[in-house]
Short mmCIF file of C-alpha atoms in Angstrom, two decimals:
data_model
loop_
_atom_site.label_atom_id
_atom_site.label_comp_id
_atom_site.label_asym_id
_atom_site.label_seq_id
_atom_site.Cartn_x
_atom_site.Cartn_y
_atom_site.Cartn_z
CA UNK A 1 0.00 0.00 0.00
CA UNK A 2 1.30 3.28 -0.43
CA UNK A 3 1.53 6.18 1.84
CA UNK A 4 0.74 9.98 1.67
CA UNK A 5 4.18 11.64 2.12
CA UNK A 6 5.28 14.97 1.93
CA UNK A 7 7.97 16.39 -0.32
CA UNK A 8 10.62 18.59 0.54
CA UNK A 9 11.12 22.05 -0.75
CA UNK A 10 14.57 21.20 -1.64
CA UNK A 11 13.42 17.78 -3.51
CA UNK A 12 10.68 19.72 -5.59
CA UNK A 13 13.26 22.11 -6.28
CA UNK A 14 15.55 19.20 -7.94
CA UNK A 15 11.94 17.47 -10.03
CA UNK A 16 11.29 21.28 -11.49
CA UNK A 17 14.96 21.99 -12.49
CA UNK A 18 14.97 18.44 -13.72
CA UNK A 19 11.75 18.43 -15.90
CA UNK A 20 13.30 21.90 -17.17
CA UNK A 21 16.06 19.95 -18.15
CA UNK A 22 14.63 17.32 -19.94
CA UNK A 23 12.63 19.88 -22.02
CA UNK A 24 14.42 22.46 -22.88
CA UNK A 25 17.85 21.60 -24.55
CA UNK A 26 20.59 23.94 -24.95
CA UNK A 27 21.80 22.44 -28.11
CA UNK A 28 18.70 23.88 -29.65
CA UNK A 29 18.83 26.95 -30.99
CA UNK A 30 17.28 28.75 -33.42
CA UNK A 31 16.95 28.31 -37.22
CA UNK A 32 17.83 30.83 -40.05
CA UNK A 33 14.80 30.54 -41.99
CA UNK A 34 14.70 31.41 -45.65
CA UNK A 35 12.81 33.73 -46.87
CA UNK A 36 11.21 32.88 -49.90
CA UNK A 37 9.44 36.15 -50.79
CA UNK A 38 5.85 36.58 -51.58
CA UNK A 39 4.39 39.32 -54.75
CA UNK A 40 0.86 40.75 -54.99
CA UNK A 41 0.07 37.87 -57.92
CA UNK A 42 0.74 35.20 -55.19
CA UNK A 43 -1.48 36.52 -53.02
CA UNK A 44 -3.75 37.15 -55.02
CA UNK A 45 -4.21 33.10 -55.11
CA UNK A 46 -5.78 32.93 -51.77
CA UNK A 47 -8.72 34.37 -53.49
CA UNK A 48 -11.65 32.78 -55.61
CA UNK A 49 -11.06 33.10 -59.28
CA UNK A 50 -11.16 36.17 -60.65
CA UNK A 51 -14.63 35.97 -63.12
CA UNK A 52 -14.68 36.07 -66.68
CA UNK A 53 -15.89 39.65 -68.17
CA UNK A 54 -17.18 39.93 -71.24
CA UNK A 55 -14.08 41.01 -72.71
CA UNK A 56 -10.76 41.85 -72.46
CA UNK A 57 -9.10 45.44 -73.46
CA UNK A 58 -5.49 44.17 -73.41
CA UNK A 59 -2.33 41.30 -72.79
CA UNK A 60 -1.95 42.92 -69.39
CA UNK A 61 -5.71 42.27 -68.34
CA UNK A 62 -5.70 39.03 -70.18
CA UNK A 63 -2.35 38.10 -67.97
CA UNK A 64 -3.91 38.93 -64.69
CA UNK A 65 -7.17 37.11 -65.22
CA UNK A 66 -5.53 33.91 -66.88
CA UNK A 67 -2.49 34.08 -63.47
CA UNK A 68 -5.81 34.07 -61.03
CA UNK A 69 -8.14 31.44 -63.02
CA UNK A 70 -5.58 28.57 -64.49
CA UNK A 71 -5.42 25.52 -62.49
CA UNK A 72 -1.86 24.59 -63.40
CA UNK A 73 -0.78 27.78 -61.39
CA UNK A 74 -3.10 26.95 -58.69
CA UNK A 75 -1.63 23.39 -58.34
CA UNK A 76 1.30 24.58 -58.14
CA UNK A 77 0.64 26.73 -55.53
CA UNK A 78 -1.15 24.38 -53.39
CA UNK A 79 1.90 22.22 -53.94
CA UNK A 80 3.71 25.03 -52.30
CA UNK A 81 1.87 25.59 -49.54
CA UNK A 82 1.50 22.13 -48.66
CA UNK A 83 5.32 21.90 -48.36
CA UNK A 84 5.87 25.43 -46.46
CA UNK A 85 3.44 23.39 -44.06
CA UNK A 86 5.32 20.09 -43.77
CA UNK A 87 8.52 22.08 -42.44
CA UNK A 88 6.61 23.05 -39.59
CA UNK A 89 6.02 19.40 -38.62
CA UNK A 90 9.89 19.03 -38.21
CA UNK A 91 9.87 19.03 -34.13
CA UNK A 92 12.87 20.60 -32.31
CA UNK A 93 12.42 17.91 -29.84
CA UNK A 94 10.62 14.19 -29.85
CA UNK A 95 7.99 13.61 -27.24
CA UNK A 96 9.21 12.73 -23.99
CA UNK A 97 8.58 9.50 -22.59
CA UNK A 98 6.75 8.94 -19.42
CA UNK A 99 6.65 5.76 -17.91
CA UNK A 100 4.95 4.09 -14.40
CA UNK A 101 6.66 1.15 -12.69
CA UNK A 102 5.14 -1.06 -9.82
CA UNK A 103 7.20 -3.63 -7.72
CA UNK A 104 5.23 -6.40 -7.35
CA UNK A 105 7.97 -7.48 -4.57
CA UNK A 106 9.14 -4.53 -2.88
CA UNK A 107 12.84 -4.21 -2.81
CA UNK A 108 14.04 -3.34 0.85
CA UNK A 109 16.56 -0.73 1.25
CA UNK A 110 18.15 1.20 3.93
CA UNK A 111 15.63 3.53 3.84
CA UNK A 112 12.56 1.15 3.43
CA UNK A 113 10.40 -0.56 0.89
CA UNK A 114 10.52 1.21 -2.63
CA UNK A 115 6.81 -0.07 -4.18
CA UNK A 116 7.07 2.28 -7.12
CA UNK A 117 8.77 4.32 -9.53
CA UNK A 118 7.98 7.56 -11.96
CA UNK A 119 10.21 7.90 -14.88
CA UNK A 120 10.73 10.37 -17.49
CA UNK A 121 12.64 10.04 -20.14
CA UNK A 122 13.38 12.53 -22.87
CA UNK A 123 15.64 11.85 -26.67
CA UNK A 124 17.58 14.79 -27.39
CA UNK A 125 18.60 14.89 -31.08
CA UNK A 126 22.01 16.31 -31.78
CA UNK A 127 21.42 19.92 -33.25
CA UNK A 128 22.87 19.28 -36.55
CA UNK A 129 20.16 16.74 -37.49
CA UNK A 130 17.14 19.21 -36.79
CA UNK A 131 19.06 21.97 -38.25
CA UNK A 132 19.24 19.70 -42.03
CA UNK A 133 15.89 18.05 -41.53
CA UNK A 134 14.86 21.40 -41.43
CA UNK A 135 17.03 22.81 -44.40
CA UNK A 136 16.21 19.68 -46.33
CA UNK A 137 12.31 20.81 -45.77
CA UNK A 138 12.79 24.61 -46.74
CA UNK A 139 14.97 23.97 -50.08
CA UNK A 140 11.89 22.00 -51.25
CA UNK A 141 9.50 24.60 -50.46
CA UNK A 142 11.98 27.05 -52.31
CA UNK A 143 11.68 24.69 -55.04
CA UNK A 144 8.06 24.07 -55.51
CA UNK A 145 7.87 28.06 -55.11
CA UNK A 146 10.24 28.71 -58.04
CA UNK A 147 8.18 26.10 -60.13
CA UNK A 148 5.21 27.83 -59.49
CA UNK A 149 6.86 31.46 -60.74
CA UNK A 150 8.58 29.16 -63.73
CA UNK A 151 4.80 28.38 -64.57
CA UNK A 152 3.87 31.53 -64.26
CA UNK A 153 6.57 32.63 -66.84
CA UNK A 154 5.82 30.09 -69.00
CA UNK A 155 1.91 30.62 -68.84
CA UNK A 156 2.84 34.90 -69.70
CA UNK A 157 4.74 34.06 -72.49
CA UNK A 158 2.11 31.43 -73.83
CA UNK A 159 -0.68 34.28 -73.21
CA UNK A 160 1.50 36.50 -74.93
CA UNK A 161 2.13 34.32 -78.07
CA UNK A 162 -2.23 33.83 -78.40
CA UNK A 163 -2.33 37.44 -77.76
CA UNK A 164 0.42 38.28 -80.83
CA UNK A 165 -1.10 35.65 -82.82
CA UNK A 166 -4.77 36.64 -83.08
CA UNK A 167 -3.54 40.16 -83.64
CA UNK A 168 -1.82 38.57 -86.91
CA UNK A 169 -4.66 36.44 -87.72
CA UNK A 170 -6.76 39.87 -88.02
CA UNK A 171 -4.16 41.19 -90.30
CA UNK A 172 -3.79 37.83 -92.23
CA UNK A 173 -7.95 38.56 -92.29
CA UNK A 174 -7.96 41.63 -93.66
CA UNK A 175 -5.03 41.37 -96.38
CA UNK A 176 -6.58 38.19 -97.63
CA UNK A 177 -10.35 39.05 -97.59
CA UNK A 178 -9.36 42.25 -99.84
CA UNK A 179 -6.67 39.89 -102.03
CA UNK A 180 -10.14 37.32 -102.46
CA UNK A 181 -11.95 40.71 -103.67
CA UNK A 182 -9.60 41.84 -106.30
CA UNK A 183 -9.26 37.97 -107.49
CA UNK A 184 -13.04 37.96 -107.62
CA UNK A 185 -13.51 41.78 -109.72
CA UNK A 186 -10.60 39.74 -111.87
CA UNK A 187 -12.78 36.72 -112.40
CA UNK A 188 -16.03 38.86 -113.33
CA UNK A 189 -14.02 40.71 -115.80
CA UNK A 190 -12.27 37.58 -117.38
CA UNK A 191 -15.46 35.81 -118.11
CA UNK A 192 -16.96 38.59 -119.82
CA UNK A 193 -13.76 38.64 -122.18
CA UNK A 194 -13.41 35.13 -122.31
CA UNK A 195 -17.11 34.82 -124.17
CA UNK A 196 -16.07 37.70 -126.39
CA UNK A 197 -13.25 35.45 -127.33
CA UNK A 198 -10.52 37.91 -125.79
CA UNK A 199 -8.67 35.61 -123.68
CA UNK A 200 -7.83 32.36 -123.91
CA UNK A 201 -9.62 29.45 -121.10
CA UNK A 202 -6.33 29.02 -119.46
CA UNK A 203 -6.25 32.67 -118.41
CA UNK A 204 -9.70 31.87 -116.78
CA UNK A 205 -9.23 28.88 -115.01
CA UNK A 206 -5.70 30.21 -113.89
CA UNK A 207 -8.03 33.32 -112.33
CA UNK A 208 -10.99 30.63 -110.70
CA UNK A 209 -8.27 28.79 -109.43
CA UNK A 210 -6.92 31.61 -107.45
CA UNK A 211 -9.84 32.81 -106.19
CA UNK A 212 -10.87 29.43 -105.21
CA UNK A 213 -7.79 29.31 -102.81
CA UNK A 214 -8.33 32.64 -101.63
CA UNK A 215 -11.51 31.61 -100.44
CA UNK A 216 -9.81 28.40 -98.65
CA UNK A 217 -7.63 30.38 -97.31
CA UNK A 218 -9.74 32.87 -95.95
CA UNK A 219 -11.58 29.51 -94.31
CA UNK A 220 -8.22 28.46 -92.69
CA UNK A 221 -7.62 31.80 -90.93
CA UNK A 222 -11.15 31.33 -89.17
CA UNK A 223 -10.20 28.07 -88.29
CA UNK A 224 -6.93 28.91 -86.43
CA UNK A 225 -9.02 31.81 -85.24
CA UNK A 226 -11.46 29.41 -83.41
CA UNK A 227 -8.05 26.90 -82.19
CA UNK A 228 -7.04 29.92 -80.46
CA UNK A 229 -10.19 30.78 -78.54
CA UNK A 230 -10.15 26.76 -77.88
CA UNK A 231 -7.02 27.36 -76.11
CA UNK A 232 -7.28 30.79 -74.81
CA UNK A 233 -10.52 28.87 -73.38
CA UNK A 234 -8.63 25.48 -72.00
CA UNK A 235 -6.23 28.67 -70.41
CA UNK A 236 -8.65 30.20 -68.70
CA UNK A 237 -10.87 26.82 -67.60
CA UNK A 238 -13.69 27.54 -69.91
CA UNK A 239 -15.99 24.82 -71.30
CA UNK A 240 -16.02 26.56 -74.03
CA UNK A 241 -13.95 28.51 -76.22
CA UNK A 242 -13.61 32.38 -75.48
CA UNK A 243 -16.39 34.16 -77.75
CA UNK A 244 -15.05 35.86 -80.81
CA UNK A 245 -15.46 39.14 -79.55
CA UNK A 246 -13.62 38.34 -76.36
CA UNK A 247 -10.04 39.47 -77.56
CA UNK A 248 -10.57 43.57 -77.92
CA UNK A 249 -7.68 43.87 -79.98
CA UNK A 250 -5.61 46.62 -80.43
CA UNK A 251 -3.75 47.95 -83.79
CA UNK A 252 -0.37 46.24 -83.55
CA UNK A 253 2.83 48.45 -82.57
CA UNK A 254 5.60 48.68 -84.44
CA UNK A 255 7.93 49.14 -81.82
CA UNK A 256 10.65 46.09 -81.06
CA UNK A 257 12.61 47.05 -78.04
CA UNK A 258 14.12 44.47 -75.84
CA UNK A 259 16.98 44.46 -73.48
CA UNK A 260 19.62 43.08 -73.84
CA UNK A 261 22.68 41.11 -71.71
CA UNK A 262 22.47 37.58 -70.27
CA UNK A 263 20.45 35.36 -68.98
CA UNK A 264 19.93 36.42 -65.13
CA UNK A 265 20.98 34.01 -62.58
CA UNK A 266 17.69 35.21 -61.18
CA UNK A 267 15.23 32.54 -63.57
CA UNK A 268 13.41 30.73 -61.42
CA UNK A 269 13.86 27.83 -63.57
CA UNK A 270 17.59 28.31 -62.34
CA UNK A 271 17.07 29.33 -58.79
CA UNK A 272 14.66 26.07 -58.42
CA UNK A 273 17.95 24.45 -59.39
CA UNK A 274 20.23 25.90 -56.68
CA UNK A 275 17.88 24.82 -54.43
CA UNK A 276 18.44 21.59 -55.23
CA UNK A 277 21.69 21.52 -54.98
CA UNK A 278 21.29 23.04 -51.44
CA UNK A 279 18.40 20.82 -50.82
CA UNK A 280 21.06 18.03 -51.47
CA UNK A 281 23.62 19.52 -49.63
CA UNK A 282 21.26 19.24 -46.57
CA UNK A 283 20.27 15.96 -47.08
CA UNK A 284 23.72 15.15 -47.08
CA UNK A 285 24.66 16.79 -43.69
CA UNK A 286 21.87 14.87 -42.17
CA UNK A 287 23.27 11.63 -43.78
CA UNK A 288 26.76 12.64 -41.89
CA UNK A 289 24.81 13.63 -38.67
CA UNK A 290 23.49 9.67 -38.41
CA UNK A 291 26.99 8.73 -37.16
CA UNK A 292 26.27 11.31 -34.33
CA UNK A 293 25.06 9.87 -31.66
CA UNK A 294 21.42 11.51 -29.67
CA UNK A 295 21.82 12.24 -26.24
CA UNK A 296 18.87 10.40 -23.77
CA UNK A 297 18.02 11.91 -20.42
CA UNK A 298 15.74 10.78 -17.72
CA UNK A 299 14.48 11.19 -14.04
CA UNK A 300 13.39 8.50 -11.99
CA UNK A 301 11.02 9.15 -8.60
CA UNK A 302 10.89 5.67 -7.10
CA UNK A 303 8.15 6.27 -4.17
CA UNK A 304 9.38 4.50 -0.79
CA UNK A 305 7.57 3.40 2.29
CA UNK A 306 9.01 3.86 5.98
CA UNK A 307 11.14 1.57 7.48
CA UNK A 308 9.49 -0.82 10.08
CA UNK A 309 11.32 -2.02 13.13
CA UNK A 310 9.39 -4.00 15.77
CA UNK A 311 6.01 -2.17 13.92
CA UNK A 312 7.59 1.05 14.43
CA UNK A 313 8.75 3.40 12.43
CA UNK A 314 12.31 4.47 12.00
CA UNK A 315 13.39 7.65 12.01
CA UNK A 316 14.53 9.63 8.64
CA UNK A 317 13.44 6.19 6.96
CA UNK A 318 10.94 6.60 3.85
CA UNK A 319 12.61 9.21 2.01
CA UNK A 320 11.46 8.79 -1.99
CA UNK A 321 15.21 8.50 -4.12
CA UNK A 322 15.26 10.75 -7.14
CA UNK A 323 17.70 9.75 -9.73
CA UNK A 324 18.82 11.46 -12.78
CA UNK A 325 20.41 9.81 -15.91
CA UNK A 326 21.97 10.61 -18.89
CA UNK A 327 23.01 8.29 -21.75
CA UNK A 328 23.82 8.55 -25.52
CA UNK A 329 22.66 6.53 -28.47
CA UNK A 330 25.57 4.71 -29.90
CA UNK A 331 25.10 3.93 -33.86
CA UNK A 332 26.75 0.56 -33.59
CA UNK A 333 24.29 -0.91 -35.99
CA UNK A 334 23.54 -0.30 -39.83
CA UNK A 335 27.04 1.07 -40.61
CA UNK A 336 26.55 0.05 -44.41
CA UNK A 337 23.37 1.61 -44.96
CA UNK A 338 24.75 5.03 -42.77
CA UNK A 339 27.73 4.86 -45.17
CA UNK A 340 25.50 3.51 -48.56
CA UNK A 341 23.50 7.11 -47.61
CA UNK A 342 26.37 9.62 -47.29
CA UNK A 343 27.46 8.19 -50.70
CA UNK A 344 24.21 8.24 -52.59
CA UNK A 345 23.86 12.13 -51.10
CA UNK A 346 27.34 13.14 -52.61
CA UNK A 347 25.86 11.60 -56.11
CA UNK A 348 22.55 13.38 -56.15
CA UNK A 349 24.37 16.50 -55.28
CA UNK A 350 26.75 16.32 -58.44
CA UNK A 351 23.77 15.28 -60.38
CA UNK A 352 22.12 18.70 -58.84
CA UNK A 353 24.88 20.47 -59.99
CA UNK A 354 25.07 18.96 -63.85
CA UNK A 355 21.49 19.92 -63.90
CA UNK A 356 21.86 23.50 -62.45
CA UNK A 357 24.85 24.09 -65.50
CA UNK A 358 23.12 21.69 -68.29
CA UNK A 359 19.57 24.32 -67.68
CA UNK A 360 22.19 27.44 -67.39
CA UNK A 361 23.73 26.74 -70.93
CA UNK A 362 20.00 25.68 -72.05
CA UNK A 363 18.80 29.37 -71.45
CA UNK A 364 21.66 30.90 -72.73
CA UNK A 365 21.73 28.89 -76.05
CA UNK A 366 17.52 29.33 -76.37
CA UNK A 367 17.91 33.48 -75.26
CA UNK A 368 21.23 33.41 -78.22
CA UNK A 369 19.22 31.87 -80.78
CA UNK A 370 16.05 33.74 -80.49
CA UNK A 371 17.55 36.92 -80.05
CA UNK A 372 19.39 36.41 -83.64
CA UNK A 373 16.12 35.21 -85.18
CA UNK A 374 14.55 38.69 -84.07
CA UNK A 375 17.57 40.65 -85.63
CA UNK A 376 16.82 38.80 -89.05
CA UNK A 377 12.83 39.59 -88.50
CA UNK A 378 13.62 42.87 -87.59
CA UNK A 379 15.73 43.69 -90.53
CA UNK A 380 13.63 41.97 -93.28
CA UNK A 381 10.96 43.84 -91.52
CA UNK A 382 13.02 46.97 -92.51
CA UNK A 383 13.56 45.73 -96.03
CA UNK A 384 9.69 44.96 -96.29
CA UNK A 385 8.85 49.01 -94.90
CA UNK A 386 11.28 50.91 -96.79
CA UNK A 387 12.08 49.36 -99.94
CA UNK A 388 9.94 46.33 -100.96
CA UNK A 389 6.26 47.81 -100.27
CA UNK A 390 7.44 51.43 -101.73
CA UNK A 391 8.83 49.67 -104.79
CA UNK A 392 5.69 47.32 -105.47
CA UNK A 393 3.61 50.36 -104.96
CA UNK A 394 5.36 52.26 -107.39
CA UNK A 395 4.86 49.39 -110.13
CA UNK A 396 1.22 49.66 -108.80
CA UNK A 397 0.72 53.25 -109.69
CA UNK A 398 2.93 52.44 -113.67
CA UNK A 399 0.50 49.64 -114.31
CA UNK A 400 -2.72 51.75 -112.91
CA UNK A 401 -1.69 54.56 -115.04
CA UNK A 402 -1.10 51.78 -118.02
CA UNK A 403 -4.50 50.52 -117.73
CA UNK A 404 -6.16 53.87 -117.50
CA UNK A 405 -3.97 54.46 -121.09
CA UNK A 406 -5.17 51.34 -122.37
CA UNK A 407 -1.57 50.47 -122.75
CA UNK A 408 -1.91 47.39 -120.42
CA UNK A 409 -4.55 45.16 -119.59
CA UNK A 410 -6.68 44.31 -116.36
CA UNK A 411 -5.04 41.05 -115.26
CA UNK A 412 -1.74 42.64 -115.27
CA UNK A 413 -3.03 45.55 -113.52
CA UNK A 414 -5.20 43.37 -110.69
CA UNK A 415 -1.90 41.00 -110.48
CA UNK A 416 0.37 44.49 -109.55
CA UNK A 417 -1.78 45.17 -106.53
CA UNK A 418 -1.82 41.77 -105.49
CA UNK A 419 1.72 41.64 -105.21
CA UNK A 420 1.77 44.85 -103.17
CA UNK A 421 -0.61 42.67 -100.60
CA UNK A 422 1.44 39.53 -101.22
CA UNK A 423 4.37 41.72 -99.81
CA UNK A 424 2.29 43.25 -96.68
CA UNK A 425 1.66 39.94 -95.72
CA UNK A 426 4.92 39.13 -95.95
CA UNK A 427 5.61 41.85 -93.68
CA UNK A 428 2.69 40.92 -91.25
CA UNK A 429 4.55 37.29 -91.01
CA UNK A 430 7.71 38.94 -90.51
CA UNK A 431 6.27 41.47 -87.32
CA UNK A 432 4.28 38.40 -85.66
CA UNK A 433 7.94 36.37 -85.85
CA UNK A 434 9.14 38.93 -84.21
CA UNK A 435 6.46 39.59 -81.38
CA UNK A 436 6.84 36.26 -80.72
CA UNK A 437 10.48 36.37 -79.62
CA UNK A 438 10.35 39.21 -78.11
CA UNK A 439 7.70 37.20 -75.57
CA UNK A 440 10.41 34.75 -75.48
CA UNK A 441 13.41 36.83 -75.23
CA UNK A 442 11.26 38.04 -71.96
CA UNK A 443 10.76 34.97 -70.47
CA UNK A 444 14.45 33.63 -71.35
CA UNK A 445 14.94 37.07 -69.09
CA UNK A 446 13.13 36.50 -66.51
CA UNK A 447 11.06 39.18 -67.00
#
């Protein structure tokens, strides 16, 4: 049976400086977190999709509502979140262990009967561990953070190509639908000779023909028309494609300014890389840290009953022991597979690195290339505006002023300002090649 006994002040003193002990640990101290940053887009993802209006004035608006509505980029930053969470489930400490003991045949001792014992026991990781359990956790949050402002880049520069392209597929429009009009005055014309025996069938059918493909080819603009609302639709999580009307477009600039330099070191695509390699790094200071051995505390209150003599109690008999241990860990065990994991660290952190300078040359070969593809756009864009177009309008206004003399006939006439629209679209090819690396030349950037 046990016995009510009263503790000393100087014993409680010993259990409360002991419990402090076991729970707070000196090797602990405090982390260096890293700050990943946060921008007004990224917030903006706690909130509902933004809704779709009825249309869009311009690539600025259409980037903001396709950053708050696309799932990709809301995946991505759930996947973010979820691992900014998981590093807070990295403990400084494990629980501590309590534990109740009952002698079923009291031992005797000097001071009487101990019937019981209390024990606490508490694991104390060596700091190290924590510290790259923790690192390992944060370098994968950086990670899934610079994936999701990758995606964003990537999903800017893709709204920027639809954005370039359906401006061009109004030009393409317009030059065509008035190409199909002159080919169709031709055709009117050409019959009318060709039953008054003035020109021969072939001149004719040569004439249908082209009109014919006009007229397919005004079909095939509306087609890639409606591919792009599909996809400006699939963008923006739509059922349906984006109306026709959706895309309030603008007349085009002509203005191709870009900076220039290197790739930044700031891409995310190469930041998400670095921290791998730190990631890896981590991982492989934790693999060292397993030869470290944890340091293991405890307390033990073993309760004990007063000494009998003759039925009587002795005096000073019944005090209750209190015993504080310490002990370590030892990693005697699983040497191989301690060893087998510092190695296979040290490989994923050169294959880190290969990847961090394999993407780093990738960047600066794409950014190289398309920056000398928008030089040649840009000067056969120049050729196009100041000597081709001026020069076919010039023959224009000859054979105009030939036909008016009677000196030259229709066909030749019609066929003169085709070619000055043959060589506009030219030039409209030329400008959307160019719009669309100067979207890339901006992501390559970082921009």
């Amino acid at each position: 049976m046990f016995r009510n006994k009263k503790v000393s002040l100087s014993k409680s003193r010993v259990i409360i400086f002991s419990l402090q002990l076991l729970l707070c640990s000196p090797l602990l101290s405090s982390e260096k977190s890293i700050n990943s940053g946060s921008d007004s887009w990224i917030n903006q993802l706690e909130q509902s999709p933004t809704d779709l209006p009825s249309h869009v004035n311009n690539l600025d608006e259409l980037i903001e509502l396709s950053l708050s509505r696309n799932s990709e980029i809301r995946a991505l930053y759930a996947a973010w979140k979820t691992s900014e969470e998981a590093g807070n489930t990295i403990s400084s400490l494990p629980d501590p262990i309590v534990g109740v003991g009952y002698f079923i045949e009291p031992v005797e001792t000097a001071q009487g009967p101990q019937s019981a014992k209390i024990s606490l026991g508490q694991t104390i990781p060596w700091f190290s561990k924590i510290r790259a359990a923790r690192e390992t956790s944060e370098y994968q949050s950086l990670q899934n953070l610079k994936a999701l402002e990758a995606e964003k880049l990537s999903l800017i520069r893709e709204i920027s190509h639809l954005w370039v392209e359906a401006g061009h597929i109004r030009s393409k429009t317009s030059i065509i639908g008035a190409k199909t009009a002159l080919s169709r005055d031709l055709e009117e014309i050409l019959i009318v000779q060709y039953q008054s025996a003035s020109i021969s069938h072939k001149k004719l059918v040569e004439v249908q023909v082209q009109t014919l493909q006009l007229e397919n080819d005004l079909r095939d603009v509306e087609s890639q028309f409606y591919r792009l609302n599909v996809k400006l639709g699939s963008i923006l999580k739509l059922d349906s494609p984006v109306p026709d009307d959706f895309l309030a477009l603008q007349p085009g600039s002509s203005e191709y300014e870009y900076s220039t330099g290197e790739v930044s070191r700031d891409h995310p695509r190469l930041q998400g890389l670095e921290a791998m390699v730190q990631e890896t790094q981590a991982r492989k200071a934790s693999a060292q840290a397993a030869y470290i051995p944890d340091l293991k505390i405890g307390l033990d209150y073993i309760l004990t009953d007063k000494k009998m003599t003759n039925g009587v109690d002795v005096d000073g008999s019944g005090k209750d022991p209190l015993i504080l241990s310490a002990g370590i860990a030892l990693p005697l065990w699983n040497w191989k597979s301690k060893k087998a994991e510092v190695k296979s660290s040290k490989w994923r952190e050169k294959k880190a690195r290969a990847l961090l300078d394999a993407e780093s040359s990738r960047l600066t070969q794409e950014y190289e290339i398309s920056r000398s593809r928008l030089a040649e756009n840009l000067r056969l864009i120049q050729l196009y505006e100041d000597q081709l177009i001026p020069k076919a309008r010039e023959i224009e206004k000859v054979m105009q002023q030939e036909y008016i003399g009677q000196s030259s006939d229709v066909f030749s006439y019609t066929m003169a300002r085709q070619h000055v629209l043959d060589l506009q679209l030219e030039l409209t090819n030329a400008q959307y090649s160019a719009q669309l690396h100067l979207a890339d030349l901006s992501y390559l950037k970082g921009n």
